[in-house]
Short mmCIF file of C-alpha atoms in Angstrom, two decimals:
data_model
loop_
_atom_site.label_atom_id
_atom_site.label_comp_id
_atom_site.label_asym_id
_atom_site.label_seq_id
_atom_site.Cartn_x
_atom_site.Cartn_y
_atom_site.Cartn_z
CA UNK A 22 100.32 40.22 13.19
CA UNK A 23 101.56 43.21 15.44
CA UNK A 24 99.49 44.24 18.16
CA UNK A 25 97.83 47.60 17.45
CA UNK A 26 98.72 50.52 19.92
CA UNK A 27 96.77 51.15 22.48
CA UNK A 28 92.84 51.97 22.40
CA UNK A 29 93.57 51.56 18.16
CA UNK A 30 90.04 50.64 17.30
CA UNK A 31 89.73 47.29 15.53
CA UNK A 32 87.49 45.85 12.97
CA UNK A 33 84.89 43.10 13.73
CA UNK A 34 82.40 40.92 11.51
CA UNK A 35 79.71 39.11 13.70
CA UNK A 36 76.56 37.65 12.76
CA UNK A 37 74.02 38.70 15.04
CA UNK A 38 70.63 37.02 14.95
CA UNK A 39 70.94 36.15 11.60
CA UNK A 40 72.54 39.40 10.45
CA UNK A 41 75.49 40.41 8.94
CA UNK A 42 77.19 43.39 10.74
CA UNK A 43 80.67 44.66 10.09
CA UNK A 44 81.58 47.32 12.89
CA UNK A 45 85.09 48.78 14.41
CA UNK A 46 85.43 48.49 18.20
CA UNK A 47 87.46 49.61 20.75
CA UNK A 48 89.47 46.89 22.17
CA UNK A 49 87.86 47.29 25.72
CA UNK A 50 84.24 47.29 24.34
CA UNK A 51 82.13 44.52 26.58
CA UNK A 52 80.07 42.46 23.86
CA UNK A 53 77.31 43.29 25.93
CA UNK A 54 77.85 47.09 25.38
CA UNK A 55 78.39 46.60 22.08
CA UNK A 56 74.99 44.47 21.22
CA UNK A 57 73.03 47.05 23.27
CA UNK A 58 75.03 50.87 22.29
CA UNK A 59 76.27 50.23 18.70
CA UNK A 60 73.44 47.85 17.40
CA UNK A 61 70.67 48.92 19.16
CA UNK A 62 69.92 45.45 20.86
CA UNK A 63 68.37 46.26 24.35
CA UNK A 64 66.82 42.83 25.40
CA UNK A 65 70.06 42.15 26.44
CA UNK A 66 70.75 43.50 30.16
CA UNK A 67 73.26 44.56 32.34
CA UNK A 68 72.45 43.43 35.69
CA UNK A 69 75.69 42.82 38.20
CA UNK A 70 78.30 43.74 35.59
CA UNK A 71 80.47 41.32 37.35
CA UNK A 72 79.43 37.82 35.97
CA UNK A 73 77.01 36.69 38.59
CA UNK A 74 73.74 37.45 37.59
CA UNK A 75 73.18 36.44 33.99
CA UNK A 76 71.32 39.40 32.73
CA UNK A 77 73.57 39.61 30.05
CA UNK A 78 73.37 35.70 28.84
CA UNK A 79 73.51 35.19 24.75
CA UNK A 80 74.80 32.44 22.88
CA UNK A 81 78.19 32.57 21.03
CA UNK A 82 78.01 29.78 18.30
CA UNK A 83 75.74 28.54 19.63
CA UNK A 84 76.35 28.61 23.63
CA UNK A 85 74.81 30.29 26.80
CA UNK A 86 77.79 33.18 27.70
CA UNK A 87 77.82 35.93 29.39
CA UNK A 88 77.84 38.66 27.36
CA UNK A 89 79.25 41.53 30.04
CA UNK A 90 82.92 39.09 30.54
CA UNK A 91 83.60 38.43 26.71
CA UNK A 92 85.20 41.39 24.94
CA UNK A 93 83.08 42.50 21.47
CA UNK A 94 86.62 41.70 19.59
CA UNK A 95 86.41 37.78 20.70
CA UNK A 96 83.14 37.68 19.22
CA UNK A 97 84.92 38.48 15.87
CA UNK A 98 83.57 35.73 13.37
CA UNK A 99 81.30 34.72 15.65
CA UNK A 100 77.34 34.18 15.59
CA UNK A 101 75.60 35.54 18.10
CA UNK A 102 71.76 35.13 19.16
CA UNK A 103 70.10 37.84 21.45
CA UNK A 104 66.51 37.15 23.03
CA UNK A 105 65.59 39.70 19.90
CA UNK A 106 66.55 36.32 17.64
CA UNK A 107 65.09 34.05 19.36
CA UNK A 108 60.93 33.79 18.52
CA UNK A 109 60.32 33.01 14.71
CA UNK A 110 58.45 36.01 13.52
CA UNK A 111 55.37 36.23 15.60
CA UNK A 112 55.94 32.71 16.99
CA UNK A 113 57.68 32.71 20.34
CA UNK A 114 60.39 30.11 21.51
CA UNK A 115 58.38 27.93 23.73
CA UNK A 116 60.93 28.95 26.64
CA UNK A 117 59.15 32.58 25.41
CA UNK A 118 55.90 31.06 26.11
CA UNK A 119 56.09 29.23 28.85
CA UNK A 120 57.44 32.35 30.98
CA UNK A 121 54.03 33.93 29.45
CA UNK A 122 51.89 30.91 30.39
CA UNK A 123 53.92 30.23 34.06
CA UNK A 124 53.90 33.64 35.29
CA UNK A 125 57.59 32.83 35.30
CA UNK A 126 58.25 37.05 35.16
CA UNK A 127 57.41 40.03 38.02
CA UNK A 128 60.22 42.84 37.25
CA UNK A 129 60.80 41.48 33.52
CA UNK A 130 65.08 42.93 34.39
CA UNK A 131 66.09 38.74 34.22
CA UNK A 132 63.85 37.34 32.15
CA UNK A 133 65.93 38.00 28.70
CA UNK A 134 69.00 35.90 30.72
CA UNK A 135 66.91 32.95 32.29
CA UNK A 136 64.97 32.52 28.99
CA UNK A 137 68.78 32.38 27.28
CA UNK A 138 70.20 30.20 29.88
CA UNK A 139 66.81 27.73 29.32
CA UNK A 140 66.56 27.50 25.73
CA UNK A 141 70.62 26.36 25.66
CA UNK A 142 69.80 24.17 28.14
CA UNK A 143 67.01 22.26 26.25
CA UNK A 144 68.90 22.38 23.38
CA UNK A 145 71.65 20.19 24.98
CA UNK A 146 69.07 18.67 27.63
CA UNK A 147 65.48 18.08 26.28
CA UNK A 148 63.69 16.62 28.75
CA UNK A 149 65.63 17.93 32.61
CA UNK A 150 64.81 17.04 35.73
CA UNK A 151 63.80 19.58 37.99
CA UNK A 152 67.26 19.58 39.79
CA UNK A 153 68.91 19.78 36.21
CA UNK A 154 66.58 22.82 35.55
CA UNK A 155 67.72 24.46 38.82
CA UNK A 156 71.12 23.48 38.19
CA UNK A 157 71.06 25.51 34.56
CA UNK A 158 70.08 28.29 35.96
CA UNK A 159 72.66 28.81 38.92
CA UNK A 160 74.45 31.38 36.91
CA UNK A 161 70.88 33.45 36.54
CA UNK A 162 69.69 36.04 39.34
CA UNK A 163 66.70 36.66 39.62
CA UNK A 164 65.83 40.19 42.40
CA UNK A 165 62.48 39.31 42.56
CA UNK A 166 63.05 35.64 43.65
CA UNK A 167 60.01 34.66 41.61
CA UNK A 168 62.37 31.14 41.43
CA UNK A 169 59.63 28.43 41.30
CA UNK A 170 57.93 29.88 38.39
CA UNK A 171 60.62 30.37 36.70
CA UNK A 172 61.78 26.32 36.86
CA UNK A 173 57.77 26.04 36.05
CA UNK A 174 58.13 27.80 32.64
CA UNK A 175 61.19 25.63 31.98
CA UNK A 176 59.50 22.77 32.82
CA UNK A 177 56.16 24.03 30.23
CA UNK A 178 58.60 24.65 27.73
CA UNK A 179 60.32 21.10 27.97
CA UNK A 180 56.77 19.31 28.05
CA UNK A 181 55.65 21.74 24.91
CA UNK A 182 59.00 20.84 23.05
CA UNK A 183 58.07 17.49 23.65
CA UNK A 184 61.87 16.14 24.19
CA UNK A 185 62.50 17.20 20.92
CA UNK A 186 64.80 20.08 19.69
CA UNK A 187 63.38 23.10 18.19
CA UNK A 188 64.96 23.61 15.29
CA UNK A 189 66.06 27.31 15.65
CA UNK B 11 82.24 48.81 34.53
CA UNK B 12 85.11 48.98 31.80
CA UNK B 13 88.84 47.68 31.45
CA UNK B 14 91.17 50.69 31.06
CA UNK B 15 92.43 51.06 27.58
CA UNK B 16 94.79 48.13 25.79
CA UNK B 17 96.22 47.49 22.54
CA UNK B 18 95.25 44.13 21.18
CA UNK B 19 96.24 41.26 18.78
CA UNK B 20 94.49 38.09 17.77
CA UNK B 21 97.73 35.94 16.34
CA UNK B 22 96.85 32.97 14.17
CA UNK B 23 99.77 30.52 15.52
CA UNK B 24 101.18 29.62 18.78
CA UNK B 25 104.59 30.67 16.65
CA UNK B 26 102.93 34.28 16.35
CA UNK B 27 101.48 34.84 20.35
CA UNK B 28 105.19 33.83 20.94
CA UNK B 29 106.83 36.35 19.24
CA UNK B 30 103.88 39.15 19.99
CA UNK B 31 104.88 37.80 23.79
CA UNK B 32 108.50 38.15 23.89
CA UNK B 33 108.03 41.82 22.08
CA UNK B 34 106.06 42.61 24.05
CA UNK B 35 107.11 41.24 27.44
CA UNK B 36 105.75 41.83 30.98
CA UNK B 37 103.27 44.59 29.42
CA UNK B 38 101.59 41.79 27.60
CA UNK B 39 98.93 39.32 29.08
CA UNK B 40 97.51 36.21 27.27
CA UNK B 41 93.69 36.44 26.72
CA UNK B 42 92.18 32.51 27.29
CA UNK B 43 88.26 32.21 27.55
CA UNK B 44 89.28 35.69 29.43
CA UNK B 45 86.46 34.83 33.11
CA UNK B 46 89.56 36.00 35.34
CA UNK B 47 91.74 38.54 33.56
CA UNK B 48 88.31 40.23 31.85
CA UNK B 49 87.00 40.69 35.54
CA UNK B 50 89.96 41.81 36.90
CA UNK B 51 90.69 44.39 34.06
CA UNK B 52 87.04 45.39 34.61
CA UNK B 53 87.92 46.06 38.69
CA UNK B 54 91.31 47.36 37.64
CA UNK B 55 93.41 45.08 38.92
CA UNK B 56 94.92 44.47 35.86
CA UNK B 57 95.34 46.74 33.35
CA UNK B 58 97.52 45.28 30.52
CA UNK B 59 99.05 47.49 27.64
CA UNK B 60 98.22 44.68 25.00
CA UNK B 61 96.27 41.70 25.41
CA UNK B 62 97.59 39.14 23.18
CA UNK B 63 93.87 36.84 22.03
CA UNK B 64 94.45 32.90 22.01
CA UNK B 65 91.46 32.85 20.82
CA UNK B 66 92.37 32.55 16.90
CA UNK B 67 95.40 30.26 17.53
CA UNK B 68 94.23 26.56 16.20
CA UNK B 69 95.08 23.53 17.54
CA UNK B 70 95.09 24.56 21.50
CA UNK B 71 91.20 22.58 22.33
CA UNK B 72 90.33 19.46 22.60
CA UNK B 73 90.79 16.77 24.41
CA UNK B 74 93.12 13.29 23.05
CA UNK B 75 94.55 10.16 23.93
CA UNK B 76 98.24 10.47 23.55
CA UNK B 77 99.98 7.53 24.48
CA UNK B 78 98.91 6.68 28.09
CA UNK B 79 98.10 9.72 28.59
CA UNK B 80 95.12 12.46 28.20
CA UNK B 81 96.35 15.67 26.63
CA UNK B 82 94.09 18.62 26.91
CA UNK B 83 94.51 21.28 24.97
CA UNK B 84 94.83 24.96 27.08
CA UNK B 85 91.99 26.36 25.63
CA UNK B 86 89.49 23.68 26.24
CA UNK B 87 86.54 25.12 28.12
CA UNK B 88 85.50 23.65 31.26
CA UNK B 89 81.91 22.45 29.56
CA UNK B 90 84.39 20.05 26.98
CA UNK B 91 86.55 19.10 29.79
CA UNK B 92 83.33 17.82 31.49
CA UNK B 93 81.58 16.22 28.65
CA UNK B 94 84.29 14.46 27.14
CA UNK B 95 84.04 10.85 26.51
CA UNK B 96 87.89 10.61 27.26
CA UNK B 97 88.05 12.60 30.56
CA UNK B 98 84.87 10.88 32.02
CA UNK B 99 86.29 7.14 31.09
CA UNK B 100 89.70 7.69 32.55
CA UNK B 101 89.74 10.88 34.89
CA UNK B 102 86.22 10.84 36.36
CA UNK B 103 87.39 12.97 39.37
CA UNK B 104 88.71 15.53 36.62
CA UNK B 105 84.93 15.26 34.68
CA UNK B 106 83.50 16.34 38.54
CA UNK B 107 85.86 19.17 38.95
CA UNK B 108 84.93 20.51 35.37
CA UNK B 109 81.22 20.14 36.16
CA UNK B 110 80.98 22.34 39.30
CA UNK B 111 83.58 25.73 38.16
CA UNK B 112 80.90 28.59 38.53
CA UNK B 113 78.10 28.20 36.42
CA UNK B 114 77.02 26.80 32.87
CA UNK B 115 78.10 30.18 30.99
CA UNK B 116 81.56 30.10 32.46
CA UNK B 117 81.60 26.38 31.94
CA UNK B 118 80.86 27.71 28.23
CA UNK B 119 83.31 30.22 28.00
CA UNK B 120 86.50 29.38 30.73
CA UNK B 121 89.59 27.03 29.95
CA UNK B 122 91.18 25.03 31.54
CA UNK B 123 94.44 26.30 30.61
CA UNK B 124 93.32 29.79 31.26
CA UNK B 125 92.02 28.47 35.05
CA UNK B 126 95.63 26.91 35.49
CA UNK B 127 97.87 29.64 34.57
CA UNK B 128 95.59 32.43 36.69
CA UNK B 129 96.33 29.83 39.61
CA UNK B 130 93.67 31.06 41.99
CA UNK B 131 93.99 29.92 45.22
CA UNK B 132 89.92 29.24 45.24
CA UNK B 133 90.14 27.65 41.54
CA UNK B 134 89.29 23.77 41.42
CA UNK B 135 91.55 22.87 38.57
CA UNK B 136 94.44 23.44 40.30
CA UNK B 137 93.70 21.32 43.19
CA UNK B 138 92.52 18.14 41.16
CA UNK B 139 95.13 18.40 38.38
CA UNK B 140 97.79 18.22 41.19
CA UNK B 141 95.83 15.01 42.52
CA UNK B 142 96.31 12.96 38.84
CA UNK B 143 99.76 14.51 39.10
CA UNK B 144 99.40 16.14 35.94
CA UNK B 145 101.97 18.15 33.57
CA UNK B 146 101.91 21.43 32.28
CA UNK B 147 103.65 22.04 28.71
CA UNK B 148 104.91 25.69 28.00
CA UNK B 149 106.29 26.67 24.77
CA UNK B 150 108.26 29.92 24.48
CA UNK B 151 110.71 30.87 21.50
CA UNK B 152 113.60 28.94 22.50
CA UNK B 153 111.39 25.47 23.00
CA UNK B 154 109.25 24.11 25.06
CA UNK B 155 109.61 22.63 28.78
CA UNK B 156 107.15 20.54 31.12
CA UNK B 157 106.50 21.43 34.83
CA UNK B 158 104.57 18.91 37.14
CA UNK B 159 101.49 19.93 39.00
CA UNK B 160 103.61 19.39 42.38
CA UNK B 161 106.01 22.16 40.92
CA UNK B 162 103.66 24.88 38.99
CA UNK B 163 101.43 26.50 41.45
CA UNK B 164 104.19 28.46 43.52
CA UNK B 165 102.11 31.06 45.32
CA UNK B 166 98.85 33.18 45.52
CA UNK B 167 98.10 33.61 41.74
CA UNK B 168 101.65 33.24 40.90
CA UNK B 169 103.06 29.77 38.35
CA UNK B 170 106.06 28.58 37.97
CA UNK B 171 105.75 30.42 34.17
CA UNK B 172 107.85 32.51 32.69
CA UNK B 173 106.46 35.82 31.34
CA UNK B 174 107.86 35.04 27.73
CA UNK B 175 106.15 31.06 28.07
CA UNK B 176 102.44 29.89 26.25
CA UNK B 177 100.72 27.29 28.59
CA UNK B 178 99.74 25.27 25.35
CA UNK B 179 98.86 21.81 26.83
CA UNK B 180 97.85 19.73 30.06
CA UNK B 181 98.73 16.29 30.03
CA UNK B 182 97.10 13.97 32.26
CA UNK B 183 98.80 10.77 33.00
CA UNK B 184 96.49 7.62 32.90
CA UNK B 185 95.74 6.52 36.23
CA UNK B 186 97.49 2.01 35.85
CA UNK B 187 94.47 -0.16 36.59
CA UNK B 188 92.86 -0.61 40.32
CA UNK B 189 92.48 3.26 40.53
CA UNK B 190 89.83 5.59 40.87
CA UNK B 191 89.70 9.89 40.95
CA UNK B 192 87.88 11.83 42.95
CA UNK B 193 87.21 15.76 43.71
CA UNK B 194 84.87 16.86 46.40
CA UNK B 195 84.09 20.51 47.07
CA UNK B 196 82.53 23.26 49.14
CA UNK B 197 81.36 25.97 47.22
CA UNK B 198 80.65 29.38 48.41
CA UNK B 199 76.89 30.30 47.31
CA UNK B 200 77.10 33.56 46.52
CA UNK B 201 80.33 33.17 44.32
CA UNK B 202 81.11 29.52 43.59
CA UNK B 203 84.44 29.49 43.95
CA UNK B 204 85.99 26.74 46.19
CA UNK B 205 85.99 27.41 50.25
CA UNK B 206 87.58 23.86 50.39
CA UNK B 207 87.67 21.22 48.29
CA UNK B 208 89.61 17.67 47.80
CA UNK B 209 90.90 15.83 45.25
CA UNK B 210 92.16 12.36 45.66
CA UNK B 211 93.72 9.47 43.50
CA UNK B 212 93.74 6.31 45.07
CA UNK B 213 95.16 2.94 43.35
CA UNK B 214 94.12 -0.54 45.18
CA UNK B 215 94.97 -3.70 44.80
CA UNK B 216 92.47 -6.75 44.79
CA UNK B 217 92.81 -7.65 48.26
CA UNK B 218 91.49 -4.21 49.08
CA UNK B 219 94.33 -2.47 50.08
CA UNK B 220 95.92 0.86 49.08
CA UNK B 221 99.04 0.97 47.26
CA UNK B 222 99.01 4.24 46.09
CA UNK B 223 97.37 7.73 46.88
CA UNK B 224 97.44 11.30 45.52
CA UNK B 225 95.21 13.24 48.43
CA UNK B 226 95.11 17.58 47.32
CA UNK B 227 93.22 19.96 49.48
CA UNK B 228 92.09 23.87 48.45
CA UNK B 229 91.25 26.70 49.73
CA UNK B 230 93.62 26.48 52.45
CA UNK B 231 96.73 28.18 51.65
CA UNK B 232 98.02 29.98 48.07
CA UNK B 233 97.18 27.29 46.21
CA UNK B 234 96.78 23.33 46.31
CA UNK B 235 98.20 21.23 49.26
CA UNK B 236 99.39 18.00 48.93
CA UNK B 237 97.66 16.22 52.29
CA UNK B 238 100.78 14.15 52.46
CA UNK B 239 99.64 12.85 56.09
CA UNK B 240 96.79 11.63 54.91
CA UNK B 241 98.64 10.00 52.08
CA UNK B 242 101.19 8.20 54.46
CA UNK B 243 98.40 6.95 56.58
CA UNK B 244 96.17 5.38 53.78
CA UNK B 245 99.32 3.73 51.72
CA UNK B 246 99.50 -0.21 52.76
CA UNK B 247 96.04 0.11 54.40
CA UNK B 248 92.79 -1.95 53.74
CA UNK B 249 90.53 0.81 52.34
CA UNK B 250 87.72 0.31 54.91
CA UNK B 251 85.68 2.96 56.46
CA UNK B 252 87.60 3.49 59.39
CA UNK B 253 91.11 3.71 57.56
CA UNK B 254 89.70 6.39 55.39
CA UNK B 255 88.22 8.12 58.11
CA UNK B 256 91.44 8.12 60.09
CA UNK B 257 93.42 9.62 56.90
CA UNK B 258 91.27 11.97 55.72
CA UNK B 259 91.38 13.32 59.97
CA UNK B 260 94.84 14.13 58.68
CA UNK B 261 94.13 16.42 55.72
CA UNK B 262 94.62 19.49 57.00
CA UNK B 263 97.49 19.04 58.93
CA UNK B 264 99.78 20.73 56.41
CA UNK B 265 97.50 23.71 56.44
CA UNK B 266 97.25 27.16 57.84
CA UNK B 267 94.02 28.78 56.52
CA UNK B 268 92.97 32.33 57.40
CA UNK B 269 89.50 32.88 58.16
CA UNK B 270 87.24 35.02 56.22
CA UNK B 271 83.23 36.39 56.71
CA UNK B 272 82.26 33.45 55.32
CA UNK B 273 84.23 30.71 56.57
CA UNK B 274 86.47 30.56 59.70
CA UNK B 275 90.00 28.80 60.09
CA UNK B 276 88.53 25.81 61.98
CA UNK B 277 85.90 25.36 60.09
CA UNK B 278 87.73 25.56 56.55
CA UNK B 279 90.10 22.85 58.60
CA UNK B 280 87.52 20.49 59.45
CA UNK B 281 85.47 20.72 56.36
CA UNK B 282 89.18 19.55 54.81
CA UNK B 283 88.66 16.84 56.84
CA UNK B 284 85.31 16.16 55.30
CA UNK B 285 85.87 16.78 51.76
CA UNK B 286 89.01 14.54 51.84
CA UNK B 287 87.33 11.44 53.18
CA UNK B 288 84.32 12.10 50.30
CA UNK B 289 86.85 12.34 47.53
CA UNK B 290 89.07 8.99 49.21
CA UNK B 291 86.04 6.82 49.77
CA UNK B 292 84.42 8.10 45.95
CA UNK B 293 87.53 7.40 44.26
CA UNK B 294 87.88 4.01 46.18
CA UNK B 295 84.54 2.90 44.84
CA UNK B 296 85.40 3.62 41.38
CA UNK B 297 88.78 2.12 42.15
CA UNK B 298 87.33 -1.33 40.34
CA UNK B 299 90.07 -3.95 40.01
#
């Protein structure tokens, strides 16, 4: 394969919450730009732009990334979730609901990133410790500091998941 | 935030990146898990005319036993460094460095290959690889060479790699019996990258005393230091309190470290101090003869 010239656009296929999509890219097109601009996909945020704050968390097969320091032409092949893929129809994720039932929100701006970051985390981890909670989420910001609610709704997640997996 | 403009290919073989590479040359840069050179084509740092994608190229993860050694392919991410079986069994000082790079999404998405050939003077790799005296394997079109850990990191983000060379393999030698492997470190909170950290490999015998250590300090120069003082003063020794103590006071005496808003030279110095005797006396306790 010869590398295209410079800004040559290139083709991608990614499978984004369950859906097919088959788009052409500029090389230097952020996934997170891409998932937001050319699909319409909002939930995710740009918050540092500098991979610090975690706004921008999805999973890539499968794991918590973040989506503003992967280019949208590694993600060829790929599936991706969003926080738009994650509740079931009108059933949230549990992570969903117990940020509703912890208060585990104020400004809403990080809440699409921790909830990412959390639901990966109790996929590999079902029942965390509270340090193991707060450990996940060192790579999430959060401005408004609303920290202990947000390990709260973690926690009411784990306890409604009951150490099990939820089959996404 | 966005990279200036780059051509780009996504080769399917080591044989093909090669090839793109040497065409290429000096214009080219090698795209890993990309959480340094996306960053620093995002700040303009670096601003590549082709980035050449590993990403595609099979057989570059994982991590096997090879011998009596542990070979780790360059595109393992730190998360599979950490959690392997393999790497926690033999290299437990290797599993901790893994564990604590930045945060669970660049765990997810970094390699270790990409983290070694970036050689950041603040990266923890670097510093514990050159502790288990580790071996770097780079392929290029005319074959393929190894360079220790002792001899790769030459200065501030700068290998002993060749612009047309693929890092395609890290091979760990297994540490004999009697030995245990450390890595202690002082991250800075805002960015997690190392302010100082240790890394130490230290082989005893049944009576208790040391017959062989590997003692690496970060953070304190352009890349990992080799606290050979401390390394002298430990060999022969019982490995007691006190004798650690006394050669881990030693581990920055090979250093110079500038001072920065966060951390000051004499500070960075004696948290060297620190850090080393937490890495010795960890890796002594796992050390089980």
């Amino acid at each position: 394969m010869t590398a295209e010239p410079e800004n040559t656009a290139i083709p991608i296929k990614v499978t984004v919450n369950g859906v097919k999509h088959e788009a052409v890219v500029e090389p230097r097109t952020l996934l997170v730009y891409f998932l937001r601009e050319q699909l319409a996909l909002t939930g995710t945020h740009v918050g540092c732009d500098t991979s610090q704050c975690g706004a921008c968390t999805i999973h890539l097969n499968g794991r918590a990334v973040k989506s503003c320091t992967i280019l949208a032409v590694q993600a060829n092949g790929k599936e991706i979730t969003t926080i738009e893929g994650l509740a079931r129809g009108d059933a949230f994720h549990p992570v969903q609901e117990g940020f509703r039932e912890k208060h585990g929100l104020q400004c809403g701006y990080c809440t699409p990133g921790m909830i990412m970051t959390a639901a990966h985390l109790l996929e590999t981890n079902p029942d965390p410790s509270e340090e193991e909670i707060k450990h996940a989420l060192e790579g999430n910001l959060c401005r408004c500091t609303g920290y202990v609610n947000i390990v709260e709704s973690v926690k009411w997640a784990a306890q409604k998941m009951g150490g099990k997996n939820v089959s996404r | 935030m966005f990279p200036a403009n780059f051509g780009y290919a996504a080769p399917r073989s080591v044989d093909e990146a090669l090839q793109l590479l040497s065409k290429h040359g000096e214009e080219a840069k090698l795209l890993a898990g990309g959480h340094s050179l996306i960053p620093a084509m995002k700040l303009r740092l670096s601003s590549p005319r082709t980035l050449i994608d590993l990403g595609a190229v099979p057989g570059l993860r994982g991590v096997r036993l090879d011998g009596n050694t542990l070979a780790i392919g360059a595109l393992t991410v730190h998360a599979d460094v950490g959690s392997s079986d393999l790497v926690r069994k033999h290299l437990p000082g290797l599993a901790e460095a893994a564990s604590v790079i930045g945060d669970v999404q660049v765990r997810n998405r970094g390699t270790i290959g990409g983290s070694v050939a970036h050689a950041d003077p603040a990266a923890d790799f670097p510093v514990i690889l050159t502790a288990l005296n580790a071996t770097f394997v780079l392929q290029s079109t005319g074959g393929s060479r190894t360079v220790t850990a002792d001899k790769f990191f030459v200065d501030y983000f700068t290998t002993a790699m060749e612009p047309n060379e693929i890092l395609t393999e890290i091979i760990v030698p297994l540490p004999p019996a009697g030995t245990g492997t450390a890595y202690a470190k002082l991250a800075h909170p805002a960015s997690g990258y190392v302010v100082v950290s240790a890394g130490a490999m230290i082989t005893r015998q049944p009576s208790g005393s040391c017959t062989a250590a590997r003692i690496t300090i970060g953070g304190l120069g352009s890349g990992p230091v080799r606290a050979v003082a401390s390394e002298t003063e430990l060999q022969g020794k019982a490995l007691n309190a006190q004798n650690i103590a006394a050669a881990a006071a030693k581990a920055a005496e090979e250093t110079d470290p500038d001072g920065d808003i966060y951390a000051g030279a004499d500070y960075k110095r004696h948290m060297a101090t620190v850090l080393a005797r937490r890495a010795i006396e960890a890796a002594v306790k796992r050390a089980v003869t």
